[in-house]
Coordinates of C-alpha atoms in Angstrom, one line a residue:
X1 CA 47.7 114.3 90.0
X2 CA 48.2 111.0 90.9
X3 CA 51.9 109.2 90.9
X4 CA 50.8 105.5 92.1
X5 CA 53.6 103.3 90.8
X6 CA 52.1 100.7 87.9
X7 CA 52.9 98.3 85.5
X8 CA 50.7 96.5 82.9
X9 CA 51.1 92.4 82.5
X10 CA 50.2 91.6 79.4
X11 CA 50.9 88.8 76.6
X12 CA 50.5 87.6 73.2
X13 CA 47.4 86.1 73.5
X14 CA 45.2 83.8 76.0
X15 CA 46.9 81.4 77.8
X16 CA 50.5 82.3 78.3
X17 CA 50.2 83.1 82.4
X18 CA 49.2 86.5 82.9
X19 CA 46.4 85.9 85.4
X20 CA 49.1 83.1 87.3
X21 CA 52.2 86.6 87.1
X22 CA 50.0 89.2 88.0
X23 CA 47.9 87.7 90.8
X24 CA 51.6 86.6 92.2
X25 CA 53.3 89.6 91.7
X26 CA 50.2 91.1 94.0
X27 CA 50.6 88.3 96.5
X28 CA 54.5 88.5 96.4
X29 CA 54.6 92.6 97.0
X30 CA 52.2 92.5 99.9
X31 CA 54.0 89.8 101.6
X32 CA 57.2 92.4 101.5
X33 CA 54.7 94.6 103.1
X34 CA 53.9 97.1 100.0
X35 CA 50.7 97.9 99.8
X36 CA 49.5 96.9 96.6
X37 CA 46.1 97.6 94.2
X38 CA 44.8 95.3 91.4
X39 CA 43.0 95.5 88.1
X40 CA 42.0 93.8 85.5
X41 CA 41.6 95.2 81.8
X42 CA 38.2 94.0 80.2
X43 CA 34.8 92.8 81.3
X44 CA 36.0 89.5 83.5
X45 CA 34.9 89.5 87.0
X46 CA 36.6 86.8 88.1
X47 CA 40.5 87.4 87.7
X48 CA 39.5 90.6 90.3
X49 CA 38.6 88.3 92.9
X50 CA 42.1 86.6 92.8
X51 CA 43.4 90.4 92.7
X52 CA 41.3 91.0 95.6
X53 CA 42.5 87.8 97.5
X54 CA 46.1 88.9 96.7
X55 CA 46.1 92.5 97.8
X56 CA 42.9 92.3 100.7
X57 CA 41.4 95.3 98.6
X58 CA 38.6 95.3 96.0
X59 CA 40.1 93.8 93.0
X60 CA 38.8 96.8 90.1
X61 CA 38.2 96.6 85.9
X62 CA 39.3 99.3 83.7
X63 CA 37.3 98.8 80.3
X64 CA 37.2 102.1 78.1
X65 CA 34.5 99.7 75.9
X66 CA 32.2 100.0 79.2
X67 CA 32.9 103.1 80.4
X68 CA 34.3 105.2 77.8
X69 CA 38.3 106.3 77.4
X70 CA 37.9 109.0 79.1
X71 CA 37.0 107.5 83.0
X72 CA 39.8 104.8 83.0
X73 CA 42.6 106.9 84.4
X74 CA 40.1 108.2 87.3
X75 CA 38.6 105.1 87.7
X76 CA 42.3 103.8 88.1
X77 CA 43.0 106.8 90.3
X78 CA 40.0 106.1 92.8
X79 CA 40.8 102.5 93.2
X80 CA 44.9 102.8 93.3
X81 CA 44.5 105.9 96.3
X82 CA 46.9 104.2 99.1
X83 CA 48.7 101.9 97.2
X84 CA 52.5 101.8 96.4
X85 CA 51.9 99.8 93.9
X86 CA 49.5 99.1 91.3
X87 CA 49.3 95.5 88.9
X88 CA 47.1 95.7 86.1
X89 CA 46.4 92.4 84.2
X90 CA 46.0 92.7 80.5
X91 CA 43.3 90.7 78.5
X92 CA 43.7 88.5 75.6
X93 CA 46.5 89.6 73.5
X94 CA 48.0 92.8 74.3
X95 CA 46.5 94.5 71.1
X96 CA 43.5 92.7 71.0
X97 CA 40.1 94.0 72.4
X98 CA 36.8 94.8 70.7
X99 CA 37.5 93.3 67.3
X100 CA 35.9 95.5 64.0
X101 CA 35.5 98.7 66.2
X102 CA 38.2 100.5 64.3
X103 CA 41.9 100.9 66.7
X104 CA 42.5 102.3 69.5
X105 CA 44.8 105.3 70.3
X106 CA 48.0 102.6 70.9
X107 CA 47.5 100.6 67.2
X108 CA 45.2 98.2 69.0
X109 CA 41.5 97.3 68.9
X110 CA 39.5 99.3 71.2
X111 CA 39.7 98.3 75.0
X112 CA 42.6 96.1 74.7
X113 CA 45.2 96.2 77.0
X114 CA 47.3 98.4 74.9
X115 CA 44.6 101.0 74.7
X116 CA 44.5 101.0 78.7
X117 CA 48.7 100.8 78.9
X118 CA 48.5 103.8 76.6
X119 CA 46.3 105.8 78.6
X120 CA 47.8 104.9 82.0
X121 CA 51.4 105.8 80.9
X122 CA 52.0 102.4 82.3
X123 CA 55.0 100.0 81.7
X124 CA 54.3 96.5 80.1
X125 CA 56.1 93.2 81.1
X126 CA 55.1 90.8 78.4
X127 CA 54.4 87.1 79.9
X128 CA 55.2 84.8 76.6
X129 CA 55.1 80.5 77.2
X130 CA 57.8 79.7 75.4
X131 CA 57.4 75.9 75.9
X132 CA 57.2 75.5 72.4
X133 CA 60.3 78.3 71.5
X134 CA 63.5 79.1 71.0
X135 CA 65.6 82.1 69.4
X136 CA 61.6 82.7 67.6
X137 CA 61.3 84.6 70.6
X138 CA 63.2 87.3 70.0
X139 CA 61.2 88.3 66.7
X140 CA 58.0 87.8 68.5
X141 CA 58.9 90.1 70.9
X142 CA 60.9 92.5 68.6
X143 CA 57.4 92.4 67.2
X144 CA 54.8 93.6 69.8
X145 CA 57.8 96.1 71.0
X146 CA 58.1 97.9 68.0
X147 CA 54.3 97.8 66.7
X148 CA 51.9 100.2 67.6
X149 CA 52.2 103.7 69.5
X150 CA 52.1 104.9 73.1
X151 CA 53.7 101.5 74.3
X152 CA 56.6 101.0 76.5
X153 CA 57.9 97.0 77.1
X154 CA 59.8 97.0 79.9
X155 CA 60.7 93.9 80.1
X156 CA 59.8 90.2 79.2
X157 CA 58.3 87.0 81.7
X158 CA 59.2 84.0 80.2
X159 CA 56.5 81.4 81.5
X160 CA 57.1 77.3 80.9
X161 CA 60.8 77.4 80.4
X162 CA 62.1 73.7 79.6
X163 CA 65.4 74.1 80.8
X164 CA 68.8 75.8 81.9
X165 CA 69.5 75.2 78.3
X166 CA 66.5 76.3 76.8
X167 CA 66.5 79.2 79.3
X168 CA 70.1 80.4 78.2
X169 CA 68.9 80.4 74.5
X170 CA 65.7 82.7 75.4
X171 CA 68.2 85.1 77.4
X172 CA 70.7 85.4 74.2
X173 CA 67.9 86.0 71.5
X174 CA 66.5 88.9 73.5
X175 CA 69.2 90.3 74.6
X176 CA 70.0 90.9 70.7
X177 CA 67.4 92.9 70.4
X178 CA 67.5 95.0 73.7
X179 CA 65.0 93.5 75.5
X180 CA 65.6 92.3 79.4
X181 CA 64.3 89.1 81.1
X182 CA 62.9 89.8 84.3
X183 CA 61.5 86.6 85.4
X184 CA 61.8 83.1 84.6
X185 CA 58.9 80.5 85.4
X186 CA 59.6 76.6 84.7
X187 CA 57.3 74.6 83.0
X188 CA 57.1 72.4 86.2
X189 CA 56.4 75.9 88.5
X190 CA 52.6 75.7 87.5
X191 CA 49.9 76.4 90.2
X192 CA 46.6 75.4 89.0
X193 CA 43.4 77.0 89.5
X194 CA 40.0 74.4 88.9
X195 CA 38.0 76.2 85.7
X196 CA 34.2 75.8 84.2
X197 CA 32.4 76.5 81.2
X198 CA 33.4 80.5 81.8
X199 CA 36.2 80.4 82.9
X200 CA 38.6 79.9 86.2
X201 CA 36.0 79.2 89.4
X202 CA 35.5 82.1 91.5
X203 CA 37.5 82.8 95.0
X204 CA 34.0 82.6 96.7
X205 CA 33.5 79.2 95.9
X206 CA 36.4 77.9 96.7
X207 CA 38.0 80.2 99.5
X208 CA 40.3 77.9 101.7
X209 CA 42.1 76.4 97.9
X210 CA 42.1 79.7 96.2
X211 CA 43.8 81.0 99.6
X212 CA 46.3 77.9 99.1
X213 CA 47.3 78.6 95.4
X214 CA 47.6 82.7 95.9
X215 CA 50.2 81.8 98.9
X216 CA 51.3 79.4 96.2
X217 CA 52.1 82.0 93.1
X218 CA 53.7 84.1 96.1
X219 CA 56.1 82.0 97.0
X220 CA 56.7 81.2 92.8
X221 CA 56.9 84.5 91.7
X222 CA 59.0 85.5 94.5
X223 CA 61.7 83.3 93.7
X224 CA 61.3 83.3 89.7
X225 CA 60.8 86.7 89.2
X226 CA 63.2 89.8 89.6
X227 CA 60.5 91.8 92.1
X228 CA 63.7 94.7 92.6
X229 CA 63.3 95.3 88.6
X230 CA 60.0 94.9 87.9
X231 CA 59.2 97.7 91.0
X232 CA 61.9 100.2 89.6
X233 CA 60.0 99.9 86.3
X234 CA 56.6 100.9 87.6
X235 CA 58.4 103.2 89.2
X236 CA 59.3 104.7 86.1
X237 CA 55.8 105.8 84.9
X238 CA 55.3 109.2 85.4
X239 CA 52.1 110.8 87.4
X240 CA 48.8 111.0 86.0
X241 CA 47.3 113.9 85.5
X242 CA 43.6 113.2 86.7
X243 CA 41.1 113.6 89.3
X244 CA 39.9 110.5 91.2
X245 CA 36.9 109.3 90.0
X246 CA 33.9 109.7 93.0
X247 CA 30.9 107.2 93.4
X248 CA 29.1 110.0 95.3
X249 CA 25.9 111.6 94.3
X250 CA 26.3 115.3 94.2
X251 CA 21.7 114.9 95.4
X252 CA 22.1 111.7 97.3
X253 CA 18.5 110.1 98.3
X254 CA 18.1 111.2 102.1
X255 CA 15.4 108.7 102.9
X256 CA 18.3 106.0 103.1
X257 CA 16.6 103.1 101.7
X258 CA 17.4 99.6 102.2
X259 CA 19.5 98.3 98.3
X260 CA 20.1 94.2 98.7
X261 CA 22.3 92.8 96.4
X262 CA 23.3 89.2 95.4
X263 CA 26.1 88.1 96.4
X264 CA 27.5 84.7 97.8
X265 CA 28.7 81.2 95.3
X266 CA 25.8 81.6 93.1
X267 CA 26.0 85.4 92.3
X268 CA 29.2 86.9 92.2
X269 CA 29.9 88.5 88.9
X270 CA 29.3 91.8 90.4
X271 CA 31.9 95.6 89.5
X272 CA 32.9 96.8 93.0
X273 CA 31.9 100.6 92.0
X274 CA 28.1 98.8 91.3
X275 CA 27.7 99.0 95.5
X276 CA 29.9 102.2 95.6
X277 CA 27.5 104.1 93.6
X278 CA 24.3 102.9 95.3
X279 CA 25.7 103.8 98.9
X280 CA 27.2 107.2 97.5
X281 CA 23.2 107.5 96.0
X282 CA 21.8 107.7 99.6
X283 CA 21.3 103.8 100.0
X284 CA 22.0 101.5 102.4
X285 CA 23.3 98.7 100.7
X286 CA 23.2 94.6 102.3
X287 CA 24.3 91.7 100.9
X288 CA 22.3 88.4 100.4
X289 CA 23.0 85.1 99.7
X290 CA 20.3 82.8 98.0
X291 CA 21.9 79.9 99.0
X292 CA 21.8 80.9 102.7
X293 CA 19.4 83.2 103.6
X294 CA 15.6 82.5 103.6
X295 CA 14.7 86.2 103.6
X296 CA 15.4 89.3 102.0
X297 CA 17.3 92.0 104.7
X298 CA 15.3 93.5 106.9
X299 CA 13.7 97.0 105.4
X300 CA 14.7 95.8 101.6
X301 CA 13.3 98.0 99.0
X302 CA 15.0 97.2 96.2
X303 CA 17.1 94.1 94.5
X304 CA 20.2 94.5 92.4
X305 CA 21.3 90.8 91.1
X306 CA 24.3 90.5 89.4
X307 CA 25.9 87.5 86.9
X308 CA 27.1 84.4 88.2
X309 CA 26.6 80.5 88.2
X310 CA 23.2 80.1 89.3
X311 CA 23.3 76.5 86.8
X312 CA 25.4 75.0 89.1
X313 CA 23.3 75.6 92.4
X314 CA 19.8 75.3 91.0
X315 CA 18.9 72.5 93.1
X316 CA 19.8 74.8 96.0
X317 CA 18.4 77.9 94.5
X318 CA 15.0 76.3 93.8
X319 CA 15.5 74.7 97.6
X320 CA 15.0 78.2 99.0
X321 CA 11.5 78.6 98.5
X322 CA 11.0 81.5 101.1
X323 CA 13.8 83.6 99.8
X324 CA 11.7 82.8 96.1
X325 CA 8.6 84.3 97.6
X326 CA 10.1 86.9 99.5
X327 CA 12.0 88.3 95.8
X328 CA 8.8 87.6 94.0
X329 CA 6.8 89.6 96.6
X330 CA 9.0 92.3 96.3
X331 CA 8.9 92.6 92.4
X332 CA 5.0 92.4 92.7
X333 CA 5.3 95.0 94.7
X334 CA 6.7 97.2 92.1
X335 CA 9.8 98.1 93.9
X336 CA 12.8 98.4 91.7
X337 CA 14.7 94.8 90.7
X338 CA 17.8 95.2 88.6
X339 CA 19.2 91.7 87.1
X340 CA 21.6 90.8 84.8
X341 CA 22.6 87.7 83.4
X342 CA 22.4 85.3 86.2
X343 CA 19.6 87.0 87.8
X344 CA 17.7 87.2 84.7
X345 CA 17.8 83.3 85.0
X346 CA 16.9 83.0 88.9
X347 CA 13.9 85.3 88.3
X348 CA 12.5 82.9 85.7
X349 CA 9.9 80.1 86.5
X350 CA 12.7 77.8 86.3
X351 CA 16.1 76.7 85.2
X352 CA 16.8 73.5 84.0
X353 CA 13.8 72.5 85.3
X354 CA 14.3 73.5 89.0
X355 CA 11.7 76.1 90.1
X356 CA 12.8 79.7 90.3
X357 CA 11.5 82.8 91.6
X358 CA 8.8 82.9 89.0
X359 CA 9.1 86.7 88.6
X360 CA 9.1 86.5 84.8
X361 CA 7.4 84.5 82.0
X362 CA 10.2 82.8 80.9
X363 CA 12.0 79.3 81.3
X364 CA 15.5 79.2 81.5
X365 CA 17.5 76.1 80.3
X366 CA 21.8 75.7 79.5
X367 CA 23.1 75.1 75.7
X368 CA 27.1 74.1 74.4
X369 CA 26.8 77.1 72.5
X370 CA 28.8 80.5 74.4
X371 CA 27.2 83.6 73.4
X372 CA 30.3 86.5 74.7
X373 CA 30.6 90.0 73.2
X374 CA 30.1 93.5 74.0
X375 CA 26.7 95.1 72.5
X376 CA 25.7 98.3 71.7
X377 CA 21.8 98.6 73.2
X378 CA 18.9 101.3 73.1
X379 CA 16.0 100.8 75.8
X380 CA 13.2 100.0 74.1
X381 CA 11.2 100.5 77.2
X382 CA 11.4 103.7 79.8
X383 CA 12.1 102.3 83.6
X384 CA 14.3 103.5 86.5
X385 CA 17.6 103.2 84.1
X386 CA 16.6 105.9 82.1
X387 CA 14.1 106.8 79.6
X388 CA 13.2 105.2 76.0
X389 CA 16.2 105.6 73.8
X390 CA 18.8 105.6 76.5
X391 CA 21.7 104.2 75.2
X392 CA 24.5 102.0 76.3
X393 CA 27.6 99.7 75.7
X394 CA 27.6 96.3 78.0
X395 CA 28.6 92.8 77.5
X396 CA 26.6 89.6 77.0
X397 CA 28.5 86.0 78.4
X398 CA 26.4 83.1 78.7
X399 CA 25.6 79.6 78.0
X400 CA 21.7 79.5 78.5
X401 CA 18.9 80.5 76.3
X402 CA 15.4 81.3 77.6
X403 CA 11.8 79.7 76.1
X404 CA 10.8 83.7 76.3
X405 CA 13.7 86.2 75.0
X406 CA 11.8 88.9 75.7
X407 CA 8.8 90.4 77.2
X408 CA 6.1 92.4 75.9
X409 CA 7.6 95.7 77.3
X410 CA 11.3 94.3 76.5
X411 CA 14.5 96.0 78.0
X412 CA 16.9 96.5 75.0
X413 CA 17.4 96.0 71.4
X414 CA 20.9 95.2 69.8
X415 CA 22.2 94.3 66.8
X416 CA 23.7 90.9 67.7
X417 CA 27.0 89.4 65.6
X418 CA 26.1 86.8 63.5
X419 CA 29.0 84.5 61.8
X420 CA 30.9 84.9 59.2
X421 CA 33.5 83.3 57.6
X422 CA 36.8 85.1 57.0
X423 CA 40.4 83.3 56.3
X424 CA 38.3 80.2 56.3
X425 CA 37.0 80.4 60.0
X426 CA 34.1 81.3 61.5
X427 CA 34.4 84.5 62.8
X428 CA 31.0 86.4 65.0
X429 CA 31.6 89.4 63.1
X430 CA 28.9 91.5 61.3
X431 CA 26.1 92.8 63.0
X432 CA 22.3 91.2 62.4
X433 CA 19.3 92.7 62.4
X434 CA 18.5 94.4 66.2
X435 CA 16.1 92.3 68.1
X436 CA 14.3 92.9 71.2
X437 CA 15.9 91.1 74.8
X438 CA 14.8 91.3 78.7
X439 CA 11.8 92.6 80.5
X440 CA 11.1 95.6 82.3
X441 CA 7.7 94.7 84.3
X442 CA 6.7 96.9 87.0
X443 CA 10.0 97.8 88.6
X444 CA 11.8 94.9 87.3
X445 CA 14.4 95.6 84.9
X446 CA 15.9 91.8 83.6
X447 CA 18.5 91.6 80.8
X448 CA 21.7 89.2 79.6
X449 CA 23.5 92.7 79.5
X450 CA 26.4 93.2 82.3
X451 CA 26.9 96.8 82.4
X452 CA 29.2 98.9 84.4
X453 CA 27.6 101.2 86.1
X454 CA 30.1 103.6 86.5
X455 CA 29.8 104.6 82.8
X456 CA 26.4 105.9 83.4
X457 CA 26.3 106.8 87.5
X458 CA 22.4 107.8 86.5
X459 CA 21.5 104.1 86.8
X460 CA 22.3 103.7 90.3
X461 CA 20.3 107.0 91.4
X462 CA 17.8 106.1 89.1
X463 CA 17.0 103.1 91.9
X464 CA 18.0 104.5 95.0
X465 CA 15.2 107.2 93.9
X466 CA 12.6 104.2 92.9
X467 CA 13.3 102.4 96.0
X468 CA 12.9 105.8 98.3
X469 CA 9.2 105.7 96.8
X470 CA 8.4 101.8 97.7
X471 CA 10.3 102.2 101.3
X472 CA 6.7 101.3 102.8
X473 CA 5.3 98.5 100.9
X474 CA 8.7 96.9 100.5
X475 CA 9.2 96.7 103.7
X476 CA 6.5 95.0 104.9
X477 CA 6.8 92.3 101.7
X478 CA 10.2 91.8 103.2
X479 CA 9.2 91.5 107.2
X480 CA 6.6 88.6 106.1
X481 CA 8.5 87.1 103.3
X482 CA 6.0 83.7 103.5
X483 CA 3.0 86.4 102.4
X484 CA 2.7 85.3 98.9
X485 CA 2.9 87.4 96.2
X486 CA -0.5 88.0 94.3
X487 CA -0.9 87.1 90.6
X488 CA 0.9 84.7 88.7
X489 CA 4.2 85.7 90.4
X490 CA 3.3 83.8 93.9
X491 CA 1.6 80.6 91.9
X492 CA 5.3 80.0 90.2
X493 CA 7.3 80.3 93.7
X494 CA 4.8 78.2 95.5

């Protein structure tokens, strides 16, 4: 049983401030000393790293789409243990998630934030801008209190108020239909966070200003928001009735090999249970950062490489030609490689032109158009994931294409949306025909899927147990990383 304190922040739709309330109420609660724990509902890595900033503890994602319904109250329960407080920020609207999947227990699409408020017994505060509002408001939120099943508004943020006047007309619609205002923001109270083609830029490139603007929405929420109230209703949510979820392998790996994973500017789109499981597998897991180390850790038998913004440092990327040769002597090697997304693209011949690791036949180049969604994907080819067949749920966010989508031994097929127009917009709605994406080469496993690994804890065993059986030959690739690697792999990083 678990009885950690939680609320949900939530809104009607993108943009009203719930990343700017929830990262402040975190920031505001530990300054009074609480400790507190965030999440983030959905797939978005980097909201968790202003949680993390906030809280100094792993900022988490609960995603039932990822993991399945049935782990997010564990998953909650292992990352909330010592906390006296836990914030969990909402995605999207709070009924919207995986659009024509059918709904979700509350009345809202699968994985929305009303799915995860349902199965959390967890209080919502509703953040609404009301810039462009008056006494509307009050049958907006009327609205979302009333529809669906499971959900209990506790109270409502109001974000970009113009005005004592305009303030005092918000207060007297809402209170007409029972609702209370705990928290007030002014229009002139914003703290700005810099943004990029995906979204806000991540706390790990830009750590001294993201540090500035959390103290910021500290101080702001402090003062604008009712902290007394908004505690006494997470308060209110009654204990949980599961078992904390475990990264630990009940057959860990004893030969302890060496995991590296990406990490650093360039590659940090990465779930915190991803380096959970691999320790609690039997590895020993070390990070590296292709922008500043020229080798791969000492002992490394294995490569996990998450998503990121490797577009942005490819001058610097392709600038670290030994850590190129070392990566490409290690996947020639046949030790196990796990990318996604971002490494996909850095083990390519090149990016935009700039050389990259060379590790698959591919070139790698950016686009305007965003491909986002979550995919349902059989291997098409056996590897250290799992055999032919496995099947899993991850999600695809990108702005690249590669000359090469897919290898001759691919890693997945999906059926990806195509458009279709509905109300008279464009809408990616209906599945196409499945195609084949990523490689599996050797022990190199490279896709555009992000998957959570704690949905299927098998994947991380899978390469602690592959790297155990290259600990020899992977380590001496990594103790002369200037050997280059034979075939075509060591001609590309050259």
């Amino acid at each position: 049983m678990v009885a950690v304190p939680r609320v949900v922040v939530a809104a009607p739709a993108s943009g009203h401030g719930k990343t700017t309330v929830a990262t402040g109420l975190l920031a505001a609660y530990a300054a009074r000393g609480l400790a507190v724990a965030g999440f983030k509902v959905g797939p978005d890595y980097i909201d968790p790293g202003y949680h993390a900033l906030a809280s100094g503890r792993p900022g988490r994602n609960l995603d039932p789409v990822l993991v399945g319904p049935e782990l997010v109250g564990p998953l909650f329960a292992h990352g909330a243990a010592g906390a006296s407080l836990a914030v969990i920020e909402g995605v999207m609207g709070l009924f919207d998630g995986r659009a024509f999947a059918g709904t979700g227990p509350a009345g809202g699409d699968p994985g929305s934030t009303a799915e995860v408020a349902a199965l959390l017994s967890a209080p919502v505060l509703l953040v609404v801008d009301v810039a462009a509002q008056g006494r509307s408001i009050a049958a907006l939120v009327h609205g979302f209190r009333t529809y669906g099943s499971g959900i209990r508004l506790a109270g409502v943020i109001l974000n970009r108020v113009g005005s004592e006047r305009h303030e005092a007309i918000l207060r007297d619609a809402l209170d007409e239909v029972g609702t209370p205002v705990l928290g007030v923001l002014r229009r002139h109270d914003a703290v700005a966070a810099p943004s990029r083609h995906l979204g806000l830029v991540p706390v790990v490139e830009r750590q001294a200003e993201a540090l500035s603007s959390v103290r910021a929405l500290a101080d702001l929420v402090a003062s604008s928001v009712d902290l007394d109230a908004v505690l006494a209703a997470a308060r209110s949510a009654p204990p949980l009735v599961v078992e904390p979820w475990s990264p630990s392998s009940p057959d860990p790996v004893p030969e302890r090999p060496v995991v590296a994973v990406a990490g650093g500017p360039a590659f940090s789109f990465s779930y915190t249970e991803t380096v959970e499981l691999l320790a609690g597998a039997g590895a020993r897991v070390s990070t590296v950062d292709p922008l500043r180390d020229e080798a791969l850790p000492d002992g490394t038998s294995a490569l996990v490489v998450g998503g990121g913004f490797p577009e942005v440092y490819a001058a610097e990327l392709a600038a670290n030609v030994p850590l190129r040769k070392s990566v490409a002597w290690l996947a020639a090697s046949g030790a196990p490689v796990a990318a996604e997304c971002a490494g996909l693209l850095w083990l390519c011949r090149s990016l935009d032109g700039a050389p990259m690791c060379g590790v698959l036949p591919a070139d790698a180049a950016m686009t305007k158009r965003l491909t986002l969604g979550y995919r349902d994907a059989v291997a098409l080819t056996p590897s250290w994931l799992g055999p032919a067949g496995t099947r899993v749920t991850g999600h695809e966010f990108h702005r690249t294409t590669l000359s090469v989508p897919a290898g001759d031994t691919p890693a997945w097929a999906w059926r990806a949306p195509r458009p279709v127009r509905l109300g008279g917009g464009w809408h990616h709605a209906l599945p196409g025909p499945a195609a084949p994406e990523g490689f599996v080469t050797g022990g190199v496993h490279a896709s555009y899927l992000h998957l959570h690994w704690a949905g299927r804890p098998g994947m991380a065993r899978g390469l602690v147990v592959a790297a155990a059986r290259t600990l020899a030959p992977a380590a001496a690739g990594s103790a002369g990383a200037d050997r280059p690697a034979p075939g075509r792999e060591g001609a590309a990083c050259g």
